[in-house]
Coordinates of C-alpha atoms in Angstrom, one line a residue:
M1 CA -24.6 -24.5 -10.6
M2 CA -21.1 -22.6 -9.9
D3 CA -18.1 -23.9 -12.1
N4 CA -15.1 -24.9 -10.4
R5 CA -13.0 -22.5 -12.0
F6 CA -15.2 -19.7 -10.4
A7 CA -15.3 -21.4 -7.0
T8 CA -11.4 -21.6 -7.1
A9 CA -11.1 -18.0 -7.9
L10 CA -13.4 -17.1 -5.3
V11 CA -11.4 -18.9 -2.8
I12 CA -8.0 -17.4 -3.7
A13 CA -9.6 -14.0 -3.7
C14 CA -10.8 -14.5 -0.2
V15 CA -7.6 -15.7 0.9
L16 CA -5.6 -12.9 -0.6
S17 CA -8.3 -10.6 0.8
L18 CA -7.7 -11.8 4.3
I19 CA -3.8 -11.9 4.0
S20 CA -3.9 -8.4 2.9
T21 CA -6.3 -7.2 5.8
I22 CA -3.9 -9.0 8.4
Y23 CA -0.7 -7.1 6.6
M24 CA -2.5 -3.9 6.9
A25 CA -3.8 -4.2 10.3
A26 CA -0.1 -5.2 11.5
S27 CA 1.3 -2.2 9.4
I28 CA -0.9 0.3 11.2
G29 CA -0.3 -1.0 14.7
T30 CA 3.4 -1.4 14.5
D31 CA 6.0 1.4 14.9
F32 CA 8.8 0.4 12.2
W33 CA 7.5 2.5 9.1
Y34 CA 11.0 4.3 9.2
E35 CA 14.1 3.5 11.2
Y36 CA 16.9 5.6 12.1
H37 CA 20.4 3.9 12.9
T38 CA 23.1 6.0 14.7
L39 CA 26.5 4.4 14.4
S40 CA 27.6 4.7 18.2
P41 CA 24.6 5.0 20.1
A42 CA 26.5 4.2 23.6
E43 CA 28.7 7.5 22.9
N44 CA 25.5 9.6 22.9
V45 CA 25.1 9.4 26.4
S46 CA 25.7 13.1 27.6
E47 CA 23.7 15.8 29.3
A48 CA 22.5 17.3 26.0
S49 CA 21.2 13.8 25.1
R50 CA 19.4 13.3 28.3
I51 CA 17.8 16.8 27.7
I52 CA 16.7 15.5 24.3
W53 CA 15.0 12.4 25.8
E54 CA 13.2 14.4 28.3
E55 CA 11.8 16.7 25.7
F56 CA 11.0 13.8 23.5
V57 CA 8.7 12.4 26.1
S58 CA 6.9 15.7 26.7
K59 CA 3.5 16.4 25.4
D60 CA 4.8 19.8 24.0
A61 CA 7.5 18.3 21.9
D62 CA 7.6 19.9 18.4
E63 CA 8.4 18.1 15.3
K64 CA 12.0 19.2 15.1
T65 CA 12.7 18.3 18.9
Y66 CA 11.6 14.6 18.4
T67 CA 13.1 14.2 15.0
D68 CA 16.5 15.1 16.4
A69 CA 16.0 12.5 19.3
L70 CA 15.0 9.9 16.6
F71 CA 18.2 10.8 14.7
R72 CA 20.4 10.5 17.7
C73 CA 18.7 7.7 19.7
N74 CA 18.3 4.8 17.0
G75 CA 14.6 6.0 16.8
T76 CA 11.7 4.4 14.9
V77 CA 8.4 6.1 13.6
G78 CA 5.1 4.4 13.2
L79 CA 1.8 5.8 12.2
W80 CA 0.6 6.0 15.7
R81 CA 3.8 6.1 17.9
R82 CA 7.6 7.2 17.8
C83 CA 10.0 5.5 19.8
I84 CA 13.8 5.9 20.8
T85 CA 16.4 3.5 22.4
V86 CA 18.1 5.0 25.3
P87 CA 20.1 3.5 28.2
K88 CA 18.1 2.0 31.1
N89 CA 20.2 4.0 33.6
S90 CA 21.0 7.6 32.3
H91 CA 21.8 9.6 35.4
W92 CA 25.0 11.9 35.1
Y93 CA 26.8 9.8 37.9
S94 CA 26.2 6.6 36.1
P95 CA 28.9 4.9 33.9
P96 CA 28.1 4.6 30.2
E97 CA 26.0 1.4 29.5
T98 CA 25.2 -1.1 26.7
D99 CA 22.0 -2.1 28.1
M100 CA 19.2 -0.2 26.3
T101 CA 15.6 0.0 26.5
T102 CA 13.1 1.5 23.8
N103 CA 10.7 4.3 25.1
C104 CA 7.7 5.1 22.9
I105 CA 5.4 8.1 22.8
S106 CA 2.0 7.9 21.0
F107 CA 0.8 10.7 18.8
S108 CA -2.4 12.1 19.7
L109 CA -5.5 12.5 17.8
S110 CA -4.7 16.3 17.5
D111 CA -1.0 15.4 16.5
Q112 CA -2.4 13.5 13.5
F113 CA -4.1 16.9 12.2
V114 CA -1.5 19.5 13.4
E115 CA 0.0 21.9 10.9
K116 CA 3.4 21.3 9.7
Y117 CA 5.6 24.3 9.4
I118 CA 8.0 25.4 6.6
E119 CA 10.8 25.3 9.1
P120 CA 10.2 22.5 11.4
G121 CA 10.0 23.7 15.0
N122 CA 9.3 27.4 14.0
H123 CA 5.9 28.2 14.4
N124 CA 6.5 31.7 12.7
S125 CA 7.9 30.2 9.5
G126 CA 4.2 29.5 7.9
T127 CA 2.4 26.3 7.3
D128 CA 3.9 23.7 4.9
L129 CA 0.7 22.7 3.0
N130 CA 2.2 19.8 1.3
R131 CA 3.7 18.1 4.4
T132 CA 0.4 19.1 6.2
Y133 CA -1.8 17.2 3.8
L134 CA 0.4 14.3 3.4
W135 CA 0.9 13.7 7.2
R136 CA -3.3 13.6 7.6
L137 CA -3.5 11.6 4.5
Q138 CA -1.2 8.9 5.8
F139 CA -3.4 8.8 8.9
I140 CA -6.8 8.7 7.3
L141 CA -5.9 6.3 4.1
P142 CA -5.2 3.0 6.0
F143 CA -8.6 3.3 7.8
V144 CA -10.4 4.0 4.7
S145 CA -8.5 1.0 3.2
I146 CA -9.6 -1.4 6.0
G147 CA -13.2 -0.2 6.2
L148 CA -13.6 -0.7 2.2
M149 CA -12.2 -4.5 2.5
C150 CA -14.5 -5.0 5.6
F151 CA -17.5 -3.7 3.5
G152 CA -16.6 -5.8 0.5
A153 CA -16.5 -8.8 2.7
L154 CA -19.9 -7.9 4.1
I155 CA -21.3 -8.0 0.6
G156 CA -19.4 -11.1 -0.2
L157 CA -21.3 -12.6 2.6
C158 CA -24.7 -11.4 1.5
A159 CA -23.8 -12.7 -2.0
C160 CA -23.0 -16.2 -0.6
A161 CA -26.3 -16.1 1.3
C162 CA -28.2 -15.2 -2.0
R163 CA -26.4 -17.9 -3.6
S164 CA -25.3 -15.4 -6.4
L165 CA -21.7 -14.3 -7.8
Y166 CA -23.0 -10.9 -9.2
P167 CA -22.3 -9.1 -6.0
A168 CA -19.1 -10.0 -6.1
I169 CA -18.3 -7.4 -8.8
A170 CA -19.1 -4.7 -5.9
T171 CA -16.6 -6.8 -3.7
G172 CA -14.2 -6.6 -6.3
V173 CA -14.5 -2.8 -6.8
L174 CA -14.3 -2.2 -3.2
H175 CA -10.8 -4.3 -2.9
F176 CA -9.7 -2.2 -6.0
L177 CA -10.5 1.2 -4.3
A178 CA -9.0 -0.1 -1.2
G179 CA -5.7 -1.1 -3.0
L180 CA -5.7 2.6 -4.3
C181 CA -6.0 4.0 -0.8
T182 CA -3.0 1.7 0.2
L183 CA -1.0 2.8 -2.8
G184 CA -2.0 6.4 -2.0
L185 CA -0.8 5.8 1.9
V186 CA 2.7 4.3 0.9
G187 CA 3.1 7.3 -1.8
C188 CA 1.9 10.1 0.8
Y189 CA 4.4 8.4 3.6
V190 CA 7.6 8.2 1.2
A191 CA 6.8 11.8 0.1
G192 CA 6.5 13.0 3.7
I193 CA 9.7 11.2 4.8
E194 CA 11.7 12.9 1.8
L195 CA 10.1 16.5 2.3
L196 CA 11.0 16.2 6.1
H197 CA 14.5 15.0 5.3
R198 CA 15.1 17.9 3.1
K199 CA 13.9 20.3 5.9
L200 CA 16.0 18.3 8.2
P201 CA 18.7 16.3 6.7
L202 CA 20.3 13.3 8.4
P203 CA 23.5 13.8 10.2
E204 CA 26.5 12.2 8.9
D205 CA 26.7 9.2 11.2
V206 CA 22.9 8.4 11.0
R207 CA 21.5 6.2 8.4
G208 CA 17.7 5.9 7.6
E209 CA 15.5 3.3 6.0
F210 CA 12.2 2.2 5.8
G211 CA 11.2 -0.3 8.1
W212 CA 9.1 -3.7 7.9
S213 CA 5.8 -2.0 8.8
F214 CA 6.2 -0.1 5.7
C215 CA 7.0 -3.2 3.6
L216 CA 3.7 -4.7 4.8
A217 CA 1.7 -2.1 3.5
C218 CA 3.6 -2.3 0.4
V219 CA 2.7 -5.8 -0.1
S220 CA -0.8 -5.4 1.0
A221 CA -1.7 -3.1 -2.2
P222 CA -0.8 -5.7 -4.8
L223 CA -2.8 -8.4 -2.8
Q224 CA -5.7 -6.3 -2.7
F225 CA -5.6 -5.6 -6.5
M226 CA -5.3 -9.5 -7.3
A227 CA -8.3 -10.0 -4.8
A228 CA -10.2 -7.4 -6.9
A229 CA -9.3 -8.8 -10.4
L230 CA -10.3 -12.3 -9.4
F231 CA -13.6 -11.2 -7.8
I232 CA -14.6 -9.3 -10.7
W233 CA -13.4 -11.9 -13.4
A234 CA -15.3 -14.6 -11.5
A235 CA -18.6 -12.6 -11.3
R236 CA -18.6 -11.3 -14.8
T237 CA -17.6 -14.6 -16.4
N238 CA -19.8 -16.4 -14.4
R239 CA -22.7 -14.3 -15.4
K240 CA -21.7 -14.0 -19.1
E241 CA -22.0 -18.0 -19.3
F242 CA -24.9 -18.4 -17.6
T243 CA -26.7 -15.6 -19.9
L244 CA -25.4 -17.8 -22.9
L245 CA -26.7 -21.1 -21.4
K246 CA -29.8 -19.5 -20.8
A247 CA -30.1 -18.2 -24.5
Y248 CA -29.0 -21.6 -25.5
R249 CA -31.9 -23.1 -23.8
V250 CA -34.6 -20.8 -24.8
A251 CA -33.3 -21.6 -28.6

């Protein structure tokens, strides 16, 4: 029979695992990992800005082109999409508007594995290996993290079917590895943003900050570690006590 302490630990671990999975999925699917705030976006309605918007939505837009647009147009960046805020009516003959709309462009699968250059936008400057691999890792790691947690949940269901706590150790280990992946994702993203801003510094009237999607990923990692600790503690301690009880009965 399972002790109430272990049952409580398992329930808490399952709840933490579920919350971290939801946070991680929401983080991957939203576009607010990093946000740019322009002090006076309405004043940016000019012919040059309209050209930038057109280049931003182009499939051939390079890193420098869409980054400049993000700077000028209150842009947000996610793992899968980039967005800018523009006036609904931006024709040259229209008066300046305060009614804004958000336009988003998705990163294609090839964009996720494209090489980053030492000078963004200059294909002749050579490949920046650090930024290239950081970009690729921030795409791969979140899916590895969710995959590990789902596999751990499957093992947990098998443990319930077998009426044994011992497989929960494997569930805990997988959650620990998922937490490492999430932590690595956060580190790669921060490092990638810092390296990008060294190449393309923020204009004086633009402020950049990490958004709530990034915060969800940051919260998800400790939840995964806590769930892992509870799974492993419950499985090991329950097995140890069962072994001692069995030895006592034999004696």
